[in-house]
Coordinates of C-alpha atoms and ligand atoms in Angstrom, one line a residue:
Chain A
X1 CA 0.1 0.0 -0.1
X2 CA 1.6 3.3 -0.9
X3 CA 0.4 6.7 0.3
X4 CA -0.8 8.5 -3.0
X5 CA -4.4 9.9 -2.3
X6 CA -6.2 8.7 -5.1
X7 CA -9.7 10.0 -4.1
X8 CA -11.0 12.6 -1.8
X9 CA -14.3 14.1 -0.8
X10 CA -14.5 17.4 0.9
X11 CA -17.3 19.1 2.9
X12 CA -19.9 17.1 0.6
X13 CA -23.6 17.9 1.1
X14 CA -26.4 16.5 -0.7
X15 CA -30.1 17.0 -0.3
X16 CA -33.2 15.4 -1.7
X17 CA -35.5 18.4 -2.3
X18 CA -35.4 20.0 1.2
X19 CA -34.3 17.1 3.1
X20 CA -30.5 16.9 3.6
X21 CA -29.2 13.5 3.5
X22 CA -25.4 14.1 3.6
X23 CA -24.6 16.9 5.8
X24 CA -20.8 17.8 5.0
X25 CA -18.7 14.6 5.0
X26 CA -14.9 14.2 4.0
X27 CA -13.0 11.2 3.3
X28 CA -10.3 10.0 1.2
X29 CA -9.1 6.8 -0.4
X30 CA -5.5 5.9 -1.1
X31 CA -4.2 4.0 -4.0
X32 CA -4.7 0.4 -3.4
X33 CA -6.6 0.6 -0.3
X34 CA -9.9 -1.3 0.7
X35 CA -12.0 1.7 2.5
X36 CA -15.4 0.7 4.1
X37 CA -18.2 3.1 4.7
X38 CA -20.5 1.5 7.5
X39 CA -23.8 2.8 8.6
X40 CA -27.4 1.8 9.7
X41 CA -30.1 2.1 7.3
X42 CA -30.8 5.6 6.0
X43 CA -27.5 6.9 7.2
X44 CA -26.5 8.1 3.6
X45 CA -24.3 5.4 2.1
X46 CA -26.0 4.8 -1.0
X47 CA -26.6 8.7 -1.3
X48 CA -22.7 9.0 -1.1
X49 CA -22.1 6.5 -3.7
X50 CA -24.6 7.8 -6.1
X51 CA -23.2 11.2 -5.6
X52 CA -19.6 10.0 -6.6
X53 CA -21.0 8.5 -9.7
X54 CA -22.9 11.8 -10.3
X55 CA -26.4 10.0 -10.6
X56 CA -27.2 12.6 -7.8
X57 CA -25.6 16.1 -7.8
X58 CA -24.0 17.4 -4.7
X59 CA -25.3 20.4 -3.1
X60 CA -21.8 21.6 -1.9
X61 CA -18.6 20.3 -1.5
X62 CA -16.0 18.7 -3.9
X63 CA -15.2 14.9 -5.0
X64 CA -11.8 14.5 -6.6
X65 CA -10.3 11.6 -8.4
X66 CA -6.8 11.7 -9.8
X67 CA -7.1 15.7 -10.1
X68 CA -10.6 15.6 -11.9
X69 CA -13.4 17.5 -10.2
X70 CA -16.2 14.9 -10.5
X71 CA -19.0 17.0 -9.5
X72 CA -18.7 19.1 -12.8
X73 CA -19.1 16.1 -14.7
X74 CA -22.2 14.2 -16.2
X75 CA -22.6 10.7 -15.0
X76 CA -21.7 8.9 -18.1
X77 CA -18.1 10.3 -17.8
X78 CA -17.2 8.8 -14.6
X79 CA -16.5 5.3 -15.6
X80 CA -14.4 6.5 -18.3
X81 CA -12.0 8.2 -15.6
X82 CA -11.7 4.8 -14.0
X83 CA -14.3 4.7 -11.3
X84 CA -16.7 1.8 -11.6
X85 CA -19.8 1.3 -9.6
X86 CA -21.6 -1.6 -8.8
X87 CA -25.0 -0.3 -7.3
X88 CA -27.2 -1.1 -4.3
X89 CA -29.6 -3.9 -5.4
X90 CA -27.3 -5.0 -8.1
X91 CA -29.3 -3.4 -11.3
X92 CA -28.2 -6.1 -13.7
X93 CA -30.1 -5.8 -16.9
X94 CA -32.6 -8.6 -16.3
X95 CA -33.8 -9.3 -19.9
X96 CA -30.4 -9.5 -21.3
X97 CA -28.0 -12.5 -20.9
X98 CA -25.1 -12.7 -18.7
X99 CA -22.7 -12.1 -21.3
X100 CA -24.5 -9.0 -22.9
X101 CA -24.4 -7.6 -19.2
X102 CA -20.8 -8.2 -19.0
X103 CA -20.3 -6.6 -22.6
X104 CA -22.2 -3.5 -21.5
X105 CA -19.8 -3.1 -18.6
X106 CA -16.9 -2.8 -21.1
X107 CA -19.1 -0.2 -23.1
X108 CA -16.8 2.9 -22.1
X109 CA -13.6 1.0 -23.2
X110 CA -15.2 0.2 -26.7
X111 CA -13.3 -3.1 -26.8
X112 CA -13.6 -6.0 -24.4
X113 CA -10.4 -6.8 -22.6
X114 CA -10.3 -10.7 -23.1
X115 CA -7.9 -11.0 -20.1
X116 CA -10.2 -9.0 -17.9
X117 CA -13.2 -11.3 -19.0
X118 CA -11.1 -14.4 -18.4
X119 CA -10.3 -13.1 -14.9
X120 CA -14.0 -12.3 -14.0
X121 CA -14.8 -15.7 -15.2
X122 CA -12.2 -17.4 -13.2
X123 CA -13.4 -15.5 -10.1
X124 CA -17.0 -16.4 -10.8
X125 CA -17.1 -19.7 -12.7
X126 CA -20.8 -19.7 -12.3
X127 CA -21.2 -16.7 -14.7
X128 CA -19.3 -18.5 -17.3
X129 CA -21.6 -21.7 -16.9
X130 CA -24.4 -19.4 -17.1
X131 CA -23.4 -16.8 -19.6
X132 CA -26.5 -17.6 -22.3
X133 CA -28.9 -17.2 -19.1
X134 CA -31.0 -14.0 -18.7
X135 CA -29.8 -12.3 -15.9
X136 CA -33.1 -11.7 -14.4
X137 CA -33.5 -15.5 -13.9
X138 CA -30.0 -15.7 -11.9
X139 CA -30.4 -16.3 -8.1
X140 CA -29.6 -13.1 -6.1
X141 CA -26.1 -14.0 -5.2
X142 CA -25.1 -15.0 -8.9
X143 CA -26.8 -11.5 -10.0
X144 CA -24.4 -9.8 -7.3
X145 CA -21.5 -11.7 -8.9
X146 CA -22.7 -10.3 -12.3
X147 CA -22.9 -6.8 -11.0
X148 CA -19.6 -7.1 -9.7
X149 CA -18.2 -8.7 -12.9
X150 CA -19.9 -6.2 -15.0
X151 CA -18.4 -3.3 -13.2
X152 CA -14.9 -4.8 -13.6
X153 CA -15.3 -5.1 -17.5
X154 CA -14.2 -1.2 -17.6
X155 CA -10.9 -2.2 -16.0
X156 CA -11.4 0.3 -13.3
X157 CA -8.9 1.9 -11.1
X158 CA -11.5 2.2 -8.2
X159 CA -14.4 0.2 -7.7
X160 CA -17.5 1.2 -5.7
X161 CA -19.4 -1.5 -4.1
X162 CA -22.9 -0.9 -2.6
X163 CA -23.7 -3.6 -0.3
X164 CA -22.7 -6.6 -2.1
X165 CA -24.0 -8.7 0.9
X166 CA -27.5 -7.6 0.5
X167 CA -30.0 -10.5 0.5
X168 CA -27.4 -13.0 0.2
X169 CA -27.0 -16.3 2.1
X170 CA -23.7 -16.1 4.5
X171 CA -21.9 -18.8 2.8
X172 CA -22.0 -16.7 -0.6
X173 CA -21.3 -13.6 1.1
X174 CA -17.9 -15.2 2.1
X175 CA -17.3 -16.4 -1.1
X176 CA -18.1 -12.7 -2.8
X177 CA -15.8 -11.2 0.0
X178 CA -12.9 -13.5 -0.9
X179 CA -13.3 -12.3 -4.5
X180 CA -13.3 -8.6 -3.5
X181 CA -10.0 -9.6 -1.7
X182 CA -8.7 -11.0 -5.0
X183 CA -9.9 -7.8 -6.9
X184 CA -7.9 -5.6 -4.3
X185 CA -5.0 -8.0 -4.8
X186 CA -5.0 -7.1 -8.5
X187 CA -4.5 -3.5 -7.8
X188 CA -8.0 -2.3 -8.0
X189 CA -8.8 0.2 -5.2
X190 CA -12.0 -0.6 -3.5
X191 CA -14.8 1.7 -1.6
X192 CA -17.2 -0.8 -0.1
X193 CA -20.3 0.2 1.7
X194 CA -21.7 -2.4 3.9
X195 CA -24.2 -3.0 6.9
X196 CA -22.3 -6.3 7.4
X197 CA -19.7 -4.4 9.8
X198 CA -17.8 -7.3 10.9
X199 CA -17.3 -8.9 7.5
X200 CA -16.6 -5.5 6.1
X201 CA -14.0 -4.2 8.7
X202 CA -12.1 -7.8 8.3
X203 CA -11.6 -7.3 5.0
X204 CA -11.0 -3.3 4.8
X205 CA -7.8 -1.5 5.6
X206 CA -9.9 1.4 6.9
X207 CA -13.4 2.5 7.7
X208 CA -15.7 5.4 8.1
X209 CA -19.0 5.2 10.0
X210 CA -21.9 7.2 8.6
X211 CA -24.7 8.5 11.2
X212 CA -27.4 10.2 9.7
X213 CA -25.4 12.1 7.0
X214 CA -22.4 12.7 9.0
X215 CA -19.1 10.8 9.7
X216 CA -19.3 9.8 13.5
X217 CA -16.1 7.5 13.5
X218 CA -13.1 6.9 11.3
X219 CA -10.0 5.0 11.6
X220 CA -7.9 1.7 10.6
X221 CA -10.2 -1.3 10.3
X222 CA -8.8 -3.3 13.1
X223 CA -9.1 -0.3 15.6
X224 CA -12.9 0.2 14.4
X225 CA -13.5 -3.5 14.8
X226 CA -12.1 -3.3 18.5
X227 CA -14.0 -0.2 19.3
X228 CA -16.7 -0.5 22.0
X229 CA -19.0 1.8 19.8
X230 CA -18.9 -0.3 16.8
X231 CA -19.2 -3.4 19.0
X232 CA -22.5 -2.1 20.3
X233 CA -24.1 -0.3 17.7
X234 CA -23.1 -2.8 14.8
X235 CA -22.1 -6.0 15.9
X236 CA -24.6 -6.4 18.8
X237 CA -22.3 -7.2 21.6
X238 CA -22.7 -5.9 24.9
X239 CA -19.9 -5.5 27.5
Chain B
X1 CA -59.6 -17.2 -52.4
X2 CA -59.2 -14.4 -54.6
X3 CA -60.6 -12.0 -51.9
X4 CA -58.2 -13.7 -49.3
X5 CA -55.2 -13.2 -51.5
X6 CA -56.1 -9.6 -52.5
X7 CA -56.7 -8.6 -48.8
X8 CA -53.5 -10.3 -48.0
X9 CA -51.6 -8.1 -50.3
X10 CA -53.5 -5.1 -49.1
X11 CA -53.1 -6.0 -45.7
X12 CA -49.3 -6.3 -45.9
X13 CA -49.1 -2.8 -47.4
X14 CA -51.1 -1.2 -44.7
X15 CA -49.5 -3.1 -42.0
X16 CA -46.1 -2.2 -43.0
X17 CA -47.0 1.5 -42.8
X18 CA -48.6 1.0 -39.4
X19 CA -45.3 -0.7 -38.6
X20 CA -43.1 2.0 -39.4
X21 CA -45.3 4.6 -37.4
X22 CA -45.7 2.1 -34.5
X23 CA -41.7 2.0 -34.2
X24 CA -41.4 5.5 -33.3
X25 CA -44.1 5.1 -30.4
X26 CA -42.6 1.9 -29.1
X27 CA -39.1 3.1 -29.2
X28 CA -39.8 6.3 -27.3
X29 CA -41.7 4.4 -24.9
X30 CA -39.1 2.0 -24.3
X31 CA -36.6 4.5 -23.3
X32 CA -38.7 7.2 -21.9
X33 CA -41.8 5.3 -20.6
X34 CA -43.8 8.1 -22.4
X35 CA -46.4 8.1 -25.1
X36 CA -45.3 10.6 -27.6
X37 CA -48.9 11.5 -28.7
X38 CA -47.3 14.1 -31.3
X39 CA -45.8 11.3 -33.2
X40 CA -48.9 10.8 -35.5
X41 CA -48.8 14.4 -36.2
X42 CA -45.3 14.2 -37.2
X43 CA -46.1 11.5 -39.4
X44 CA -48.9 13.8 -40.9
X45 CA -46.3 16.7 -41.0
X46 CA -44.0 14.5 -43.1
X47 CA -46.5 14.2 -45.9
X48 CA -46.9 17.8 -46.2
X49 CA -43.1 18.4 -45.9
X50 CA -42.6 15.9 -48.6
X51 CA -45.2 17.8 -50.8
X52 CA -43.1 21.0 -49.9
X53 CA -39.9 19.2 -51.0
X54 CA -41.6 18.0 -54.3
X55 CA -43.1 21.5 -55.3
X56 CA -40.5 23.9 -53.7
X57 CA -37.2 22.2 -54.5
X58 CA -37.9 19.8 -57.2
X59 CA -39.9 22.3 -59.1
X60 CA -42.6 19.6 -59.5
X61 CA -40.7 17.0 -61.5
X62 CA -39.7 13.7 -60.1
X63 CA -37.3 11.4 -61.5
X64 CA -36.3 8.3 -59.4
X65 CA -33.5 10.4 -57.9
X66 CA -36.1 13.1 -57.1
X67 CA -38.3 10.6 -55.4
X68 CA -35.4 9.2 -53.4
X69 CA -34.3 13.0 -52.6
X70 CA -37.8 13.6 -51.2
X71 CA -37.7 10.7 -48.8
X72 CA -34.2 11.5 -47.5
X73 CA -34.8 15.5 -47.1
X74 CA -38.1 14.9 -45.5
X75 CA -36.7 12.3 -43.0
X76 CA -33.9 14.7 -42.3
X77 CA -36.3 17.6 -41.8
X78 CA -38.6 15.2 -39.4
X79 CA -35.5 14.1 -37.6
X80 CA -34.7 17.8 -36.8
X81 CA -38.1 18.5 -35.6
X82 CA -38.1 15.2 -33.6
X83 CA -34.9 16.1 -31.8
X84 CA -36.2 19.6 -31.0
X85 CA -39.6 18.3 -29.9
X86 CA -37.7 16.2 -27.2
X87 CA -35.6 19.1 -26.1
X88 CA -38.4 21.6 -25.7
X89 CA -41.5 19.5 -24.7
X90 CA -40.0 16.3 -22.8
X91 CA -36.5 17.1 -21.7
X92 CA -37.4 19.7 -19.1
X93 CA -40.0 17.4 -17.7
X94 CA -37.8 14.3 -17.3
X95 CA -37.9 14.5 -13.7
X96 CA -41.4 16.0 -13.4
X97 CA -44.4 13.7 -12.6
X98 CA -45.5 11.6 -15.5
X99 CA -48.6 13.2 -16.0
X100 CA -46.8 16.6 -16.7
X101 CA -45.0 14.8 -19.7
X102 CA -48.3 13.4 -21.2
X103 CA -50.2 16.8 -20.8
X104 CA -46.8 18.0 -22.9
X105 CA -47.2 15.5 -25.4
X106 CA -50.9 16.1 -25.9
X107 CA -50.0 19.9 -26.1
X108 CA -47.1 19.1 -28.8
X109 CA -49.5 17.1 -30.7
X110 CA -51.9 20.2 -31.0
X111 CA -49.2 22.5 -31.7
X112 CA -48.0 20.4 -34.5
X113 CA -51.3 19.7 -36.0
X114 CA -52.2 23.4 -35.8
X115 CA -49.0 24.2 -37.2
X116 CA -49.6 22.1 -40.4
X117 CA -52.9 23.8 -40.8
X118 CA -51.5 27.4 -40.5
X119 CA -48.8 26.6 -43.2
X120 CA -50.7 24.5 -45.6
X121 CA -54.3 25.2 -44.7
X122 CA -57.1 23.0 -43.7
X123 CA -58.2 21.6 -46.9
X124 CA -57.3 18.4 -48.2
X125 CA -54.1 18.4 -50.6
X126 CA -53.4 15.8 -53.2
X127 CA -50.1 14.3 -53.2
X128 CA -48.4 14.0 -56.4
X129 CA -48.5 10.6 -58.1
X130 CA -44.7 10.1 -57.9
X131 CA -44.8 6.4 -58.5
X132 CA -46.1 5.1 -62.0
X133 CA -49.5 3.4 -61.8
X134 CA -48.2 0.0 -62.7
X135 CA -50.2 -3.0 -61.9
X136 CA -49.6 -6.5 -62.1
X137 CA -52.3 -9.4 -62.2
X138 CA -51.0 -12.3 -60.3
X139 CA -53.4 -15.3 -60.1
X140 CA -56.7 -13.2 -59.9
X141 CA -54.9 -10.8 -57.6
X142 CA -54.1 -7.2 -58.4
X143 CA -51.0 -5.8 -56.8
X144 CA -49.7 -2.4 -57.6
X145 CA -46.1 -1.4 -58.0
X146 CA -46.6 1.0 -55.0
X147 CA -47.7 -1.9 -52.9
X148 CA -44.5 -3.7 -53.9
X149 CA -42.4 -0.7 -53.1
X150 CA -44.0 0.0 -49.7
X151 CA -43.5 -3.5 -48.5
X152 CA -40.0 -4.2 -49.7
X153 CA -38.7 -0.8 -48.5
X154 CA -40.6 -1.3 -45.0
X155 CA -39.2 -4.8 -44.5
X156 CA -35.7 -3.6 -45.5
X157 CA -35.8 -0.7 -42.9
X158 CA -37.4 -3.0 -40.2
X159 CA -34.6 -5.7 -40.8
X160 CA -31.9 -2.6 -40.9
X161 CA -33.4 -1.5 -37.5
X162 CA -33.6 -4.7 -36.0
X163 CA -29.8 -5.6 -36.9
X164 CA -28.8 -2.0 -35.5
X165 CA -30.5 -2.6 -32.2
X166 CA -29.2 -6.2 -31.7
X167 CA -25.7 -5.9 -33.2
X168 CA -24.2 -2.6 -32.8
X169 CA -22.5 -0.7 -29.9
X170 CA -25.3 2.2 -30.2
X171 CA -28.0 -0.5 -30.2
X172 CA -26.7 -2.0 -27.1
X173 CA -26.8 1.5 -25.6
X174 CA -30.4 1.9 -26.6
X175 CA -31.5 -1.5 -25.0
X176 CA -29.5 -0.7 -22.1
X177 CA -31.1 2.7 -21.5
X178 CA -34.5 1.4 -22.2
X179 CA -33.9 -1.2 -19.1
X180 CA -32.3 1.0 -16.7
X181 CA -31.3 4.4 -17.3
X182 CA -29.0 4.8 -14.2
X183 CA -27.3 1.4 -14.7
X184 CA -26.9 2.5 -18.3
X185 CA -25.0 5.8 -17.0
X186 CA -22.8 3.7 -14.8
X187 CA -21.9 1.9 -17.9
X188 CA -20.8 5.1 -19.4
X189 CA -23.6 5.3 -21.8
X190 CA -24.8 8.9 -22.5
X191 CA -28.6 8.5 -22.1
X192 CA -29.4 12.0 -23.4
X193 CA -27.6 11.1 -26.7
X194 CA -29.5 7.8 -26.7
X195 CA -32.9 9.7 -26.4
X196 CA -31.7 12.1 -29.2
X197 CA -31.0 9.0 -31.3
X198 CA -34.3 7.5 -30.5
X199 CA -36.1 10.6 -31.7
X200 CA -34.1 10.8 -34.7
X201 CA -34.7 6.9 -35.8
X202 CA -38.6 7.2 -34.7
X203 CA -39.0 10.4 -36.6
X204 CA -37.3 9.3 -39.6
X205 CA -39.2 6.1 -39.9
X206 CA -42.4 8.0 -39.1
X207 CA -41.4 10.3 -42.2
X208 CA -41.2 7.3 -44.4
X209 CA -44.3 6.0 -43.1
X210 CA -46.0 9.4 -43.6
X211 CA -44.7 9.6 -47.3
X212 CA -46.0 6.1 -48.0
X213 CA -49.3 7.0 -46.6
X214 CA -49.5 10.0 -48.9
X215 CA -48.3 8.2 -51.8
X216 CA -50.6 5.3 -51.3
X217 CA -53.9 7.3 -50.3
X218 CA -53.0 10.5 -52.0
X219 CA -55.2 12.9 -50.2
X220 CA -53.6 14.2 -47.1
X221 CA -55.1 16.4 -44.3
X222 CA -53.7 18.3 -41.5
X223 CA -55.4 16.1 -38.8
X224 CA -54.6 12.7 -40.3
X225 CA -52.0 12.2 -37.9
X226 CA -54.7 11.4 -35.5
X227 CA -56.2 8.4 -37.2
X228 CA -52.9 6.8 -38.4
X229 CA -51.3 7.8 -35.4
X230 CA -54.1 5.8 -33.4
X231 CA -53.7 2.8 -35.3
X232 CA -49.9 2.6 -35.1
X233 CA -50.1 3.4 -31.4
X234 CA -52.7 0.3 -31.2
X235 CA -50.3 -1.6 -33.3
X236 CA -47.4 -0.8 -30.8
X237 CA -49.7 -1.9 -27.9
X238 CA -50.6 -5.3 -29.6
X239 CA -46.8 -6.2 -30.2
X240 CA -46.0 -5.0 -26.6
X241 CA -45.1 -1.4 -26.3
X242 CA -41.5 -0.9 -25.8
X243 CA -40.7 -4.0 -27.7
X244 CA -39.2 -3.2 -31.4
X245 CA -40.1 -6.6 -33.1
X246 CA -43.4 -6.3 -31.3
X247 CA -44.2 -3.1 -33.2
X248 CA -43.3 -4.7 -36.5
X249 CA -45.5 -7.7 -35.9
X250 CA -48.3 -5.5 -34.2
X251 CA -48.3 -3.3 -37.3
X252 CA -48.4 -6.2 -39.8
X253 CA -51.1 -8.0 -37.9
X254 CA -53.3 -5.0 -37.5
X255 CA -53.0 -4.1 -41.2
X256 CA -54.1 -7.8 -42.1
X257 CA -56.9 -7.7 -39.7
X258 CA -58.2 -4.4 -40.8
X259 CA -57.7 -5.5 -44.5
X260 CA -59.8 -8.8 -44.0
X261 CA -62.3 -7.2 -42.2
X262 CA -62.8 -4.8 -45.0
X263 CA -62.8 -7.6 -47.4
X264 CA -64.9 -9.8 -45.7
X265 CA -67.3 -7.7 -43.7
X266 CA -67.4 -4.3 -44.4
X267 CA -64.8 -1.3 -44.2
X268 CA -67.0 0.6 -41.9
X269 CA -66.6 -2.0 -39.1
X270 CA -63.0 -2.1 -39.6
X271 CA -62.3 0.5 -36.7
X272 CA -64.8 -1.4 -34.3
X273 CA -63.3 -4.7 -34.9
X274 CA -59.9 -3.4 -34.6
X275 CA -60.5 -2.3 -31.0
X276 CA -62.3 -5.6 -30.4
X277 CA -59.0 -7.1 -31.4
X278 CA -57.1 -4.9 -29.1
X279 CA -59.1 -5.6 -26.2
X280 CA -59.1 -9.5 -27.1
X281 CA -55.2 -9.6 -27.0
X282 CA -54.8 -7.5 -23.9
X283 CA -57.2 -9.8 -22.1
X284 CA -55.0 -12.8 -23.0
X285 CA -51.8 -10.9 -23.0
X286 CA -51.9 -7.8 -21.1
X287 CA -48.2 -6.8 -22.0
X288 CA -48.9 -7.4 -25.6
X289 CA -47.9 -10.4 -27.9
X290 CA -44.2 -9.7 -27.4
X291 CA -44.1 -7.6 -24.1
X292 CA -41.5 -9.1 -21.9
X293 CA -42.2 -10.4 -18.5
X294 CA -39.1 -11.5 -16.9
X295 CA -39.3 -12.1 -13.2
X296 CA -36.8 -9.5 -11.8
X297 CA -35.4 -10.7 -8.4
X298 CA -35.4 -8.0 -5.8
Ligands
ATP301 N1 -35.0 9.3 -3.9 C1 -34.9 9.9 -2.7 N2 -35.9 11.1 -2.3 C2 -35.8 11.4 -1.1 N3 -35.1 11.0 -0.1 C3 -34.4 9.9 -0.2 C4 -34.0 9.3 -1.6 N4 -33.2 8.5 -1.5 C5 -32.8 8.2 -0.1 N5 -33.4 9.2 0.6 C6 -33.2 9.5 1.9 O1 -31.8 10.0 2.1 C7 -31.5 9.2 3.4 C8 -30.1 8.4 3.0 O2 -30.4 7.4 2.3 P1 -29.5 6.2 1.8 O3 -30.4 5.4 0.6 O4 -28.3 7.0 1.0 O5 -29.2 5.4 3.1 P2 -28.3 4.2 3.0 O6 -27.3 4.3 4.1 O7 -27.9 3.6 1.9 O8 -29.4 3.0 3.7 P3 -29.3 1.5 3.3 O9 -28.5 0.8 4.2 O10 -30.9 1.4 3.9 O11 -29.3 1.3 2.1 C9 -32.4 8.4 3.8 O12 -33.3 9.3 4.9 C10 -33.5 8.2 2.7 O13 -34.9 8.3 3.1
MG302 MG1 -28.1 2.0 0.8

């Protein structure tokens, strides 16, 4: 892990109409890190991710990636810069096949990188077996693999993962988290949103805890995992 | 048997015109989930624009090159109007409640219809006879050169559109945008450009449909977009709105159906039977013949 900061958010504010969802957060991600954003339902995790991808426009603050100010860009230009987003709820193209979904993941690079495709199929052999199957007929876990695979097809430098464990059996969550580690090992920086705090902190280098639109806590993952506050609020352990 | 074959030929001709127009409705609906009520009036406008191109630009003489030029110029003009229509009437309402866009579409329909009336007057105009009146007698059936041209060109356009949507990168962008706009944006697809492209294609195909209608029926009126638009819209629904092969199939079926009703029952009943067909199909298949129904897991 090097110390080059790849990505920063500064004093970000996001509102839905008159309701403030993000009330001034700042965070940074260094090259090669796995950083996790934790928080309860409605804390603003998905809002943060969608604002990074410019699907929602920020009200104030800045989001910078490798010297580019993202808040000034339209959503479709973000992936070209090297940030790929696997959204909450997977959002795979249900009536297209697995393979067609993966091809769309490579839309921004124009040509599919065969090595990337190979690598994705190695990580998720299930996708290769089912490449002609309609994505909407895959199981929830398989759809999550597809969503992650699709977001890797653009060969991103940074991957945004919004709750990859959502609605998935524990055994599959384990498998998926193992592959997130593998993705990271291949040099992709990862920003991971999770409610499953324990699993996320075991995987991550650092974490931020979001509480109703503000960062309540941040630090190295091991410290967060050991902190009383996290233990109580997210891991259900009482002392 | 003669009636059958004759109405088959007529039905395929009418059906291909319906199909061309229906594609405009279905493609816009597919991506924007909006019924572009102005589309029928755009089709009517293209007949008048074609007439204008013929009289003003070609000086009322038409060679083969001239006829081809009418089609290309009219399609280009209608494509520009279509893109402008989307920018002015629909884009500002993208995030507004659905009903606002519907009202805007109805308004745009009236504006175009009245625009045609103001420019070209309220009376019926006769479209020039640009295709020689050649008829062939084939086994007791009379087929005109016009019918053959309409059918063949429509089929070529539809196959080309199908291949474009299924096989090209831009086609993939259109399909992705119609399934999930935000997910499409995350793939790097410029959904605004896709929508403009949809209006270019839909308006151009509508223009070709409008010119075919003008060439086939000859009499054109400022309000004819209502009737042809409605038929094409029904065709789109029968096929499954949002589904491109569905619009083609729906158009053809509707053309054949109304031709057979006219042939075997009476043309005055064609409209009533058409609606009965629509209702019948929607009872059996609420999403239309090719309407997609794949269980999306949450
Ligand atoms: N489209 C929207 N319109 C209005 N309010 C919204 C919208 N989307 C989210 N919100 C509100 O913004 C706040 C943050 O929501 P967000 O989806 O970012 O939470 P989250 O941390 O991702 O929660 P979860 O863990 O349940 O996914 C919530 O109070 C939510 O109700
Ligand atoms: Mg969320």
